[in-house]
CSV table of C-alpha atoms and ligand atoms in Angstrom, one decimal:
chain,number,residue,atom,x,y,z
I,528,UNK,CA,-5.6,-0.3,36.0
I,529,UNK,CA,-4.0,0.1,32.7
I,530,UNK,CA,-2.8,3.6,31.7
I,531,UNK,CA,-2.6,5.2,28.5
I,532,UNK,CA,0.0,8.3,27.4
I,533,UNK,CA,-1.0,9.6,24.1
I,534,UNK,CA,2.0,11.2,22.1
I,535,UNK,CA,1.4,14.3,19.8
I,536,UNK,CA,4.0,15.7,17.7
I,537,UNK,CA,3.5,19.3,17.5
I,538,UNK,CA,5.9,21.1,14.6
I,539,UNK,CA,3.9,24.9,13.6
I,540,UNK,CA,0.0,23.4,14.1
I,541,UNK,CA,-0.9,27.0,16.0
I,542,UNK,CA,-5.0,26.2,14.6
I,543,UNK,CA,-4.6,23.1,14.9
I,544,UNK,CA,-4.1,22.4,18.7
I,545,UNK,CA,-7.8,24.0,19.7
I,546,UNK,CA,-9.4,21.6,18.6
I,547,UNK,CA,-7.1,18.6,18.4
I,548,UNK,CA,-6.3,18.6,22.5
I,549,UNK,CA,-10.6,18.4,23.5
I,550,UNK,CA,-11.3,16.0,20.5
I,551,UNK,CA,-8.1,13.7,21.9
I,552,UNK,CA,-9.0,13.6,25.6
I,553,UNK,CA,-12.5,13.7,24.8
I,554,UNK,CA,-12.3,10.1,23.5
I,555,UNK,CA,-9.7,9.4,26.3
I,556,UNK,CA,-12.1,9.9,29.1
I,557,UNK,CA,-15.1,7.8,27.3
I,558,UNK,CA,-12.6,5.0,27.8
I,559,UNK,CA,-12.7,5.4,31.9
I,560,UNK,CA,-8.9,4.4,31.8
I,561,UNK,CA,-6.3,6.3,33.5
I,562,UNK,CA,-4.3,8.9,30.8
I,563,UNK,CA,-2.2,11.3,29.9
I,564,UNK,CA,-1.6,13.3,26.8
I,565,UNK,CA,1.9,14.3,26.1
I,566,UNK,CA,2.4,17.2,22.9
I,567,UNK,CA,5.8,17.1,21.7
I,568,UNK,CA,6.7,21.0,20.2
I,569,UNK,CA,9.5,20.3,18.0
I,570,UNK,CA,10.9,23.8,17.8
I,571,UNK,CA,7.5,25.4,16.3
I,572,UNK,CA,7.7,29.4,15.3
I,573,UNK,CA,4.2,30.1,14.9
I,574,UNK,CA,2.9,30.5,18.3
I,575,UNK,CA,2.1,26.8,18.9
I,576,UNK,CA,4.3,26.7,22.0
I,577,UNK,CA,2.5,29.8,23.5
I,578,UNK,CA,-0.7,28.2,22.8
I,579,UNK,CA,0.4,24.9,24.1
I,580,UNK,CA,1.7,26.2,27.8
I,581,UNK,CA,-1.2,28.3,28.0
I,582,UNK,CA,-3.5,25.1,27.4
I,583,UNK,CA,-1.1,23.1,29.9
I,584,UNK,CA,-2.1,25.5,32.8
I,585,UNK,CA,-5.6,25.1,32.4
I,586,UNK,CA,-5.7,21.1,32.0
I,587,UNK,CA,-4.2,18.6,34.3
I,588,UNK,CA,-3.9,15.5,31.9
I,589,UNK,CA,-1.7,17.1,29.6
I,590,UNK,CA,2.2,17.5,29.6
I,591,UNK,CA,3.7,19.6,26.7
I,592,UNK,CA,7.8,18.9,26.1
I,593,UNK,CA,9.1,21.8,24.1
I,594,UNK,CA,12.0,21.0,21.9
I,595,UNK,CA,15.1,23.5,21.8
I,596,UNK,CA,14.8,23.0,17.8
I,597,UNK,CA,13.7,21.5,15.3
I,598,UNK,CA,14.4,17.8,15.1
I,599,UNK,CA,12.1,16.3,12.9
I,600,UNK,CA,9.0,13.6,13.6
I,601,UNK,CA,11.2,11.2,14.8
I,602,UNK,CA,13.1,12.9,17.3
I,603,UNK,CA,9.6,14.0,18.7
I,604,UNK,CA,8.4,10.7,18.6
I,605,UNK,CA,11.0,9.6,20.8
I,606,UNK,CA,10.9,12.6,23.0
I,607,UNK,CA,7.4,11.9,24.1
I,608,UNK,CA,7.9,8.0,24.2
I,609,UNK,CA,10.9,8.8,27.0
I,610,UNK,CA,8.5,11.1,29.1
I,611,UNK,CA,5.4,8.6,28.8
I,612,UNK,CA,4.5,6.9,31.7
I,613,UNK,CA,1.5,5.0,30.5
I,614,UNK,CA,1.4,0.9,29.8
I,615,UNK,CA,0.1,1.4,26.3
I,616,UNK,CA,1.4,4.2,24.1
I,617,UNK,CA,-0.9,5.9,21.5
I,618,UNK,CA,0.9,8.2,18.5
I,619,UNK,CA,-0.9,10.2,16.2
I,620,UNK,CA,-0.5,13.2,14.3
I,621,UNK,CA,-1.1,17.0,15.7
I,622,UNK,CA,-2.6,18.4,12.4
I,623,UNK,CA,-6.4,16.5,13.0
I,624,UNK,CA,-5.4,14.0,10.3
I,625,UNK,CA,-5.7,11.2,12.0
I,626,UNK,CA,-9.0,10.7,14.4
I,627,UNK,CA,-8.5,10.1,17.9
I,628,UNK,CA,-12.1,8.1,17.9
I,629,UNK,CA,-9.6,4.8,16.3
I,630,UNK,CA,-7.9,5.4,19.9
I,631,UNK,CA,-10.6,2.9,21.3
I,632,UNK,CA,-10.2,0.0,18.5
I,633,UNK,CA,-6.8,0.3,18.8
I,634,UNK,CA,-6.4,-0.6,22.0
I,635,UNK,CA,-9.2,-3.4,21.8
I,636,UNK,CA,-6.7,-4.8,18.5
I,637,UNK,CA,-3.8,-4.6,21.1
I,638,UNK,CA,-5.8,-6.5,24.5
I,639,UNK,CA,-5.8,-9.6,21.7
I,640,UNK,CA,-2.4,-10.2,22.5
I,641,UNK,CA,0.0,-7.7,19.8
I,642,UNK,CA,2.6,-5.5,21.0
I,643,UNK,CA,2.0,-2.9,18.0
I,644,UNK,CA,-1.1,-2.3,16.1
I,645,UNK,CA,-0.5,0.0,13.3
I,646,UNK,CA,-3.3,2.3,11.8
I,647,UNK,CA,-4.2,1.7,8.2
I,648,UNK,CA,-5.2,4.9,6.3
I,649,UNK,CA,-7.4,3.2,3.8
I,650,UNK,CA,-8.7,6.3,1.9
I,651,UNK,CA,-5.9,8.5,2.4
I,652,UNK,CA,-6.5,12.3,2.3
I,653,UNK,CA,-3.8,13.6,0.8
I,654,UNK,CA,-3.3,15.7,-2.1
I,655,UNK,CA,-2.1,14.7,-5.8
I,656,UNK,CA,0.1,11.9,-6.6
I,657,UNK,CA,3.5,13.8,-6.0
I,658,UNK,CA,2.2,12.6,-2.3
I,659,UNK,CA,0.4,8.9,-2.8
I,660,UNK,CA,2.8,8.0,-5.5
I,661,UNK,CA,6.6,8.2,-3.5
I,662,UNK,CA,4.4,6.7,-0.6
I,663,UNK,CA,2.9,3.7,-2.3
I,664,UNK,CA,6.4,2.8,-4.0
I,665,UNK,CA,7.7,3.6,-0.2
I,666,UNK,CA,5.2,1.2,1.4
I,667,UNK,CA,6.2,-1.7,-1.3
I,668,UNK,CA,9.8,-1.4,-1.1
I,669,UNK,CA,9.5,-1.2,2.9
I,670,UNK,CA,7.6,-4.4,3.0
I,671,UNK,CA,10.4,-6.3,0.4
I,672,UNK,CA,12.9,-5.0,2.6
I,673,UNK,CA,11.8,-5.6,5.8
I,674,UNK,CA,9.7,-8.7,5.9
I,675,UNK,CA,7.0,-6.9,7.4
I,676,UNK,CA,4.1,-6.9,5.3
I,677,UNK,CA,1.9,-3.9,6.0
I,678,UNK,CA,-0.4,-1.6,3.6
I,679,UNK,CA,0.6,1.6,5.3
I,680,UNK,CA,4.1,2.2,7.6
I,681,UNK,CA,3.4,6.3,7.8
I,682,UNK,CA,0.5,6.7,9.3
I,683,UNK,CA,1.3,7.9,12.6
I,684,UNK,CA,-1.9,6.4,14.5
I,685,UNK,CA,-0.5,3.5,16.4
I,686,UNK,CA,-0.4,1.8,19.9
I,687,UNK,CA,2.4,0.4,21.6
I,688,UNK,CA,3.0,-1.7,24.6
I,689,UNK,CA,5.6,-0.1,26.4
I,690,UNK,CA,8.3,-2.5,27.3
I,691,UNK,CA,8.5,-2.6,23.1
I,692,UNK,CA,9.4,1.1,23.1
I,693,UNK,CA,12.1,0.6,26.1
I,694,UNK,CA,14.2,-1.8,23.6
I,695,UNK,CA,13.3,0.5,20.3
I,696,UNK,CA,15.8,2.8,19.5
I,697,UNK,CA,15.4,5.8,17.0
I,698,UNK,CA,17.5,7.5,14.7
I,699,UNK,CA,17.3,9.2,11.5
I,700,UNK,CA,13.9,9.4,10.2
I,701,UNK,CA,13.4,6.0,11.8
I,702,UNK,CA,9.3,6.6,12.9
I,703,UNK,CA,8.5,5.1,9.3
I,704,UNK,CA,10.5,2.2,9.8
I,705,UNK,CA,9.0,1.2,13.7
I,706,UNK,CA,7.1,-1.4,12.7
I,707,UNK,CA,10.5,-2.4,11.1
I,708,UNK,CA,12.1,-2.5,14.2
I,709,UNK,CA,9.2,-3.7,16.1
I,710,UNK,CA,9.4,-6.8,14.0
I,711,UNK,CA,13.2,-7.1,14.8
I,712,UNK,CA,12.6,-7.0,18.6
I,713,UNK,CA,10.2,-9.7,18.2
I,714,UNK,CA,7.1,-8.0,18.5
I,715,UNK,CA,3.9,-9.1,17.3
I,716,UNK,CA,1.9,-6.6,14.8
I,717,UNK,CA,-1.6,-6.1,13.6
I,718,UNK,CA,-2.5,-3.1,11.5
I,719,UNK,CA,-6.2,-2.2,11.3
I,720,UNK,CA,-7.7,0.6,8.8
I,721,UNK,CA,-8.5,3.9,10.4
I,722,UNK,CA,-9.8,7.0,9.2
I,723,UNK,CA,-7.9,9.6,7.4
I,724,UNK,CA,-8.9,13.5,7.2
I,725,UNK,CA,-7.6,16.0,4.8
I,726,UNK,CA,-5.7,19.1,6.5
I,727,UNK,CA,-8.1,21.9,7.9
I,728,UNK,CA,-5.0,24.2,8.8
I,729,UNK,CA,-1.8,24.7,8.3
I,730,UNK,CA,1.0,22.8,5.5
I,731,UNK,CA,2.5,19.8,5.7
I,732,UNK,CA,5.9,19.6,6.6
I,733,UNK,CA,6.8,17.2,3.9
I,734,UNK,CA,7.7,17.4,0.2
I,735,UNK,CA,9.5,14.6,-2.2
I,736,UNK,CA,13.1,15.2,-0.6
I,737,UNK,CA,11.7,12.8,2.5
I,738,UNK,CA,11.5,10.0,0.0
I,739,UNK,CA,14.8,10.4,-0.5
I,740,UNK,CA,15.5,10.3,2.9
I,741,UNK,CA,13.3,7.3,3.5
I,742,UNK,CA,15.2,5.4,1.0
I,743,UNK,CA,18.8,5.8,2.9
I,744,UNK,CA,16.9,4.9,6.3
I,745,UNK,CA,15.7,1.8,4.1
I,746,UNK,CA,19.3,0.7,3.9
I,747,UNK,CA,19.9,1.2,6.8
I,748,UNK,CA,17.2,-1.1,8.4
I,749,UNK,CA,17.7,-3.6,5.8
I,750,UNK,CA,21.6,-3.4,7.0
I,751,UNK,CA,21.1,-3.4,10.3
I,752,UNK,CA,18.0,-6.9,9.9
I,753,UNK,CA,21.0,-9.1,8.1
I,754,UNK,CA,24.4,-8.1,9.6
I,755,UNK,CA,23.5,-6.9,13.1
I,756,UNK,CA,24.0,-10.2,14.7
I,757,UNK,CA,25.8,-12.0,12.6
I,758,UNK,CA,27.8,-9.6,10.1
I,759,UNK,CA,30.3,-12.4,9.5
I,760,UNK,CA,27.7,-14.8,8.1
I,761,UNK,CA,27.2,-12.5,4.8
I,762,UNK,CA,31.2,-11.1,4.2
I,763,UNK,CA,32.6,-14.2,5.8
I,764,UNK,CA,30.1,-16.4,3.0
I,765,UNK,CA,31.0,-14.2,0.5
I,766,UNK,CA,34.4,-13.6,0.8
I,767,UNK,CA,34.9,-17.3,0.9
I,768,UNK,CA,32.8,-17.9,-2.8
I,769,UNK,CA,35.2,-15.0,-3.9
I,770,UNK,CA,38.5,-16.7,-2.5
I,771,UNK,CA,37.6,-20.4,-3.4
I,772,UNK,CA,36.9,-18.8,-7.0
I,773,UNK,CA,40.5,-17.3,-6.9
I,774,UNK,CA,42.1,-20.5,-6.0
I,775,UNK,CA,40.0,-22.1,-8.3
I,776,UNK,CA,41.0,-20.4,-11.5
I,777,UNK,CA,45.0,-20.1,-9.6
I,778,UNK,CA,45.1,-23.9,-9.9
I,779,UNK,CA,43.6,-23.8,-13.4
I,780,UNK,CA,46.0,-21.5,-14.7
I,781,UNK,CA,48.8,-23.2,-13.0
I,782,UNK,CA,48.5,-26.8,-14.4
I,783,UNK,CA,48.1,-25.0,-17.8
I,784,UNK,CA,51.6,-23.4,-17.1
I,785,UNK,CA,53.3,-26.2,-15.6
I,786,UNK,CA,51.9,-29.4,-16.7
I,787,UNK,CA,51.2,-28.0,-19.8
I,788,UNK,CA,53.8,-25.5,-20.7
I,789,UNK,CA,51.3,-22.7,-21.9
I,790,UNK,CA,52.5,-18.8,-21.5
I,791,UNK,CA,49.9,-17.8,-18.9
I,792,UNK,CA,51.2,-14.3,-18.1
I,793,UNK,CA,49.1,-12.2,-20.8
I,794,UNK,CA,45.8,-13.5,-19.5
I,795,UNK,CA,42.7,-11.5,-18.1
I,796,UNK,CA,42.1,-15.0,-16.4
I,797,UNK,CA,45.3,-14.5,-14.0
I,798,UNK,CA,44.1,-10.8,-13.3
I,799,UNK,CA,40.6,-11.9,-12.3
I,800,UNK,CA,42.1,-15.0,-10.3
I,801,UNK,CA,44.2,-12.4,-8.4
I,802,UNK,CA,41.4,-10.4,-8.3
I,803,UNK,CA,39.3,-12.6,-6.9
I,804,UNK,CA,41.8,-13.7,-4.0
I,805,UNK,CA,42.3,-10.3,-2.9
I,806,UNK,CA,38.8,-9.4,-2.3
I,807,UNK,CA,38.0,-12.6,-0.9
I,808,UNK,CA,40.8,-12.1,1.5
I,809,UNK,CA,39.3,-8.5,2.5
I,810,UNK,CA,35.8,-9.2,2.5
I,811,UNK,CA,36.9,-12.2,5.2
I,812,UNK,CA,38.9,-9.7,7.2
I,813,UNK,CA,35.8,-6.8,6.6
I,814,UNK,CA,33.5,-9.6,8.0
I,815,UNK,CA,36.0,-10.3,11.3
I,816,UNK,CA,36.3,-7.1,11.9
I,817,UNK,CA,32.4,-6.0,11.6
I,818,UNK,CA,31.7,-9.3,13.6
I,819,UNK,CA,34.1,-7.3,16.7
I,820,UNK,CA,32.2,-3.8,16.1
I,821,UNK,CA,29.1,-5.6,16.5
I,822,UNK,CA,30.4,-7.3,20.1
I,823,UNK,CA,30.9,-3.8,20.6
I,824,UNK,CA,27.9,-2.4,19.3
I,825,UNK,CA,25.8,-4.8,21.5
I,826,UNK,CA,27.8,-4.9,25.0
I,827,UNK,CA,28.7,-1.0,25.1
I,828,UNK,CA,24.5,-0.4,25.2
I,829,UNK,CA,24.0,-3.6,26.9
I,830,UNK,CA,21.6,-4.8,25.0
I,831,UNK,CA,21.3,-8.4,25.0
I,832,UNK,CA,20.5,-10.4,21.4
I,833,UNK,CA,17.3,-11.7,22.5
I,834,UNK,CA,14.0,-10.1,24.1
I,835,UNK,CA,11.8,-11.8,26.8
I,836,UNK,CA,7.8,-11.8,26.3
I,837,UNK,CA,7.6,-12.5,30.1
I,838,UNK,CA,8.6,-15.1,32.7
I,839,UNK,CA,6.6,-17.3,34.2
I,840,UNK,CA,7.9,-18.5,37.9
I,841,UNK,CA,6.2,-21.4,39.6
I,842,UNK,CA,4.4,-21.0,43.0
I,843,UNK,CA,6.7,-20.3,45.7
I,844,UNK,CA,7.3,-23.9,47.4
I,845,UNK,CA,5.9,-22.9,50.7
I,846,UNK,CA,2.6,-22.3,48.6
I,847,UNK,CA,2.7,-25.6,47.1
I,848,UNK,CA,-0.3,-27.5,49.0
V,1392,UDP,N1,6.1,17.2,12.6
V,1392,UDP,C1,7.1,17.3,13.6
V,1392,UDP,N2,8.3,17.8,13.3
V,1392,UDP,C2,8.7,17.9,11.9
V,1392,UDP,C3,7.7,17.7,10.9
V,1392,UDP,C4,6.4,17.3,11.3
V,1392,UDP,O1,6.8,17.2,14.8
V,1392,UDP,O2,9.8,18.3,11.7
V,1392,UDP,C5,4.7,16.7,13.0
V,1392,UDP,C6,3.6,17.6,12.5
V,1392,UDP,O3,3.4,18.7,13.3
V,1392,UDP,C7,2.5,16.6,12.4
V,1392,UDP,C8,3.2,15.3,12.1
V,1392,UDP,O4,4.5,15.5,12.5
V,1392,UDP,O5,1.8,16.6,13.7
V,1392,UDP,C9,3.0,14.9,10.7
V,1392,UDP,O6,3.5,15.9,9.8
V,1392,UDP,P1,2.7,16.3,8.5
V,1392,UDP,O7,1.2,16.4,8.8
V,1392,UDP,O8,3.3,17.5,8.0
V,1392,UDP,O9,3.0,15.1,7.6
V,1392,UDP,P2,2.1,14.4,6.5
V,1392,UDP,O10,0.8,14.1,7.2
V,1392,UDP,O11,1.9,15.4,5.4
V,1392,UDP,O12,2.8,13.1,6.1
V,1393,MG,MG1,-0.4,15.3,8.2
């Protein structure tokens, strides 16, 4: 029987967690499937720890991690994903935001064969435009970047097959960015609108420095998509347009001298010539030498450049009638 873990990020939600840890598992046992609920505390100071343990004596489906500090979303995201021991992960936010009744569709969405379905929040709940506006731009420029076309990368509610989780790995403020990586490990992604509630209790932990933020991780995804493999294909390319440029003009300027007995030594053209060579020649060696870091990168961890759906085997022989 399939099993479901259900990952709750927990940073100062003390009035939250009454109600959001009967409304989750509420829906969770309507679905007659095996589950567990794991909340994350990312180094709360409000009490939500004490109310979280307290709530984890009393209840056998849930698991509460407590984080020495506070990492951020993602490193709570990733906490939980390492404890969960379910076939199909669910994510969603502790502050009642998000609804745990999408739990249901989402996992119908995922049994039609995707590996991530992403929650949509259609009619987004949040205040003023200092909010919607960074996060619209945010969506846009993740989607250019990326590849991945999706309305909405923030919204926490999504579901996750497992072995997709085993090959993601998180850094930064990364969480944004998983369908990102999803795509990049050869996942297959559906995104489906869910509700969106405004914020009962408590303040969100966010302002306008996260967009910020966002935008470095950007570069770094958008890094890692083109020169992960293959770093050599893009400085190698262009140091060798830069270097065939250089030799180019070289030449030019060279019959000029010699076959036409020109002065050539006061000209920008010989400094951009020289230019050109020398950069070439770096980028070439930046690209060799990026291309061995990667070799590195890839063997150290183990990971292997390609990810297996599954493997069929034929029939044992003896079974063969
Ligand atoms: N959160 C967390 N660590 C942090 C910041 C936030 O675990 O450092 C959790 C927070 O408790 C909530 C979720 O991440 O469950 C989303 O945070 P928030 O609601 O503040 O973000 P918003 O909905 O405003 O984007
Ligand atoms: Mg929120």
């Amino acid at each position: 029987m399939q099993r479901l873990s259900v990952v709750i990020p927990i940073y100062n939600e003390v009035d939250n967690i009454p109600h959001l840890v009967p409304a989750v598992t509420e829906v969770l046992q309507k679905t007659g499937l095996d589950y567990e609920v794991i909340c994350v505390d990312d180094g709360s100071r409000d009490g939500s720890t004490e109310r979280l343990r307290h709530l984890a004596r009393e209840r056998h489906d849930l698991k509460v991690v407590v984080l020495r500090r506070n990492y951020g979303q993602t490193a709570a995201l990733a906490a939980g994903f390492d404890q969960a021991t379910g076939d199909v992960v669910i994510t969603l936010d502790g502050d009642l935001q998000n609804d745990p009744h999408d739990i249901p569709r989402l996992l119908a969405k995922l049994a039609e064969g995707y590996d991530l379905v992403c929650g949509w929040r259609q009619h987004r709940q949040d205040d003023g435009l200092t909010r919607l506006l960074p996060s619209r731009v945010a969506n846009w420029l993740i989607g250019q970047v990326t590849g991945v076309k999706l309305h909405d990368y923030g919204c926490t509610l999504k579901a996750y097959r497992r072995e997709l989780l085993r090959d993601m790995h998180l850094y930064g403020e990364l969480h944004r960015f998983l369908p990102a990586l999803a795509d990049m490990e050869g996942a297959r992604i559906a995104e489906i609108p869910v509700q969106h509630h405004p914020r009962r209790f408590g303040r969100s932990k966010y302002g306008l420095g996260r967009t910020l933020r966002v935008l470095m991780d950007l570069l770094t995804i958008a890094f890692m998509k083109t020169f992960l493999t293959r770093p050599m294909h893009v400085f190698g390319l262009v140091g060798l347009v830069f270097l065939l440029l250089g030799l180019g003009l070289g030449t030019y300027l060279a019959v000029l001298k010699w076959v036409w007995g020109q002065s050539i030594g006061q000209r920008p053209l010989l400094f951009l010539a020289g230019l050109a060579v020398t950069s070439g020649l770096q980028l070439f060696c930046f690209g060799l030498l990026a291309e061995l870091l990667m070799r590195t990168y890839h063997e150290s961890q183990g990971r292997p450049i390609y990810r297996i759906r599954e493997v069929v085997a034929g029939r044992p022989h003896a079974l063969v009638d």
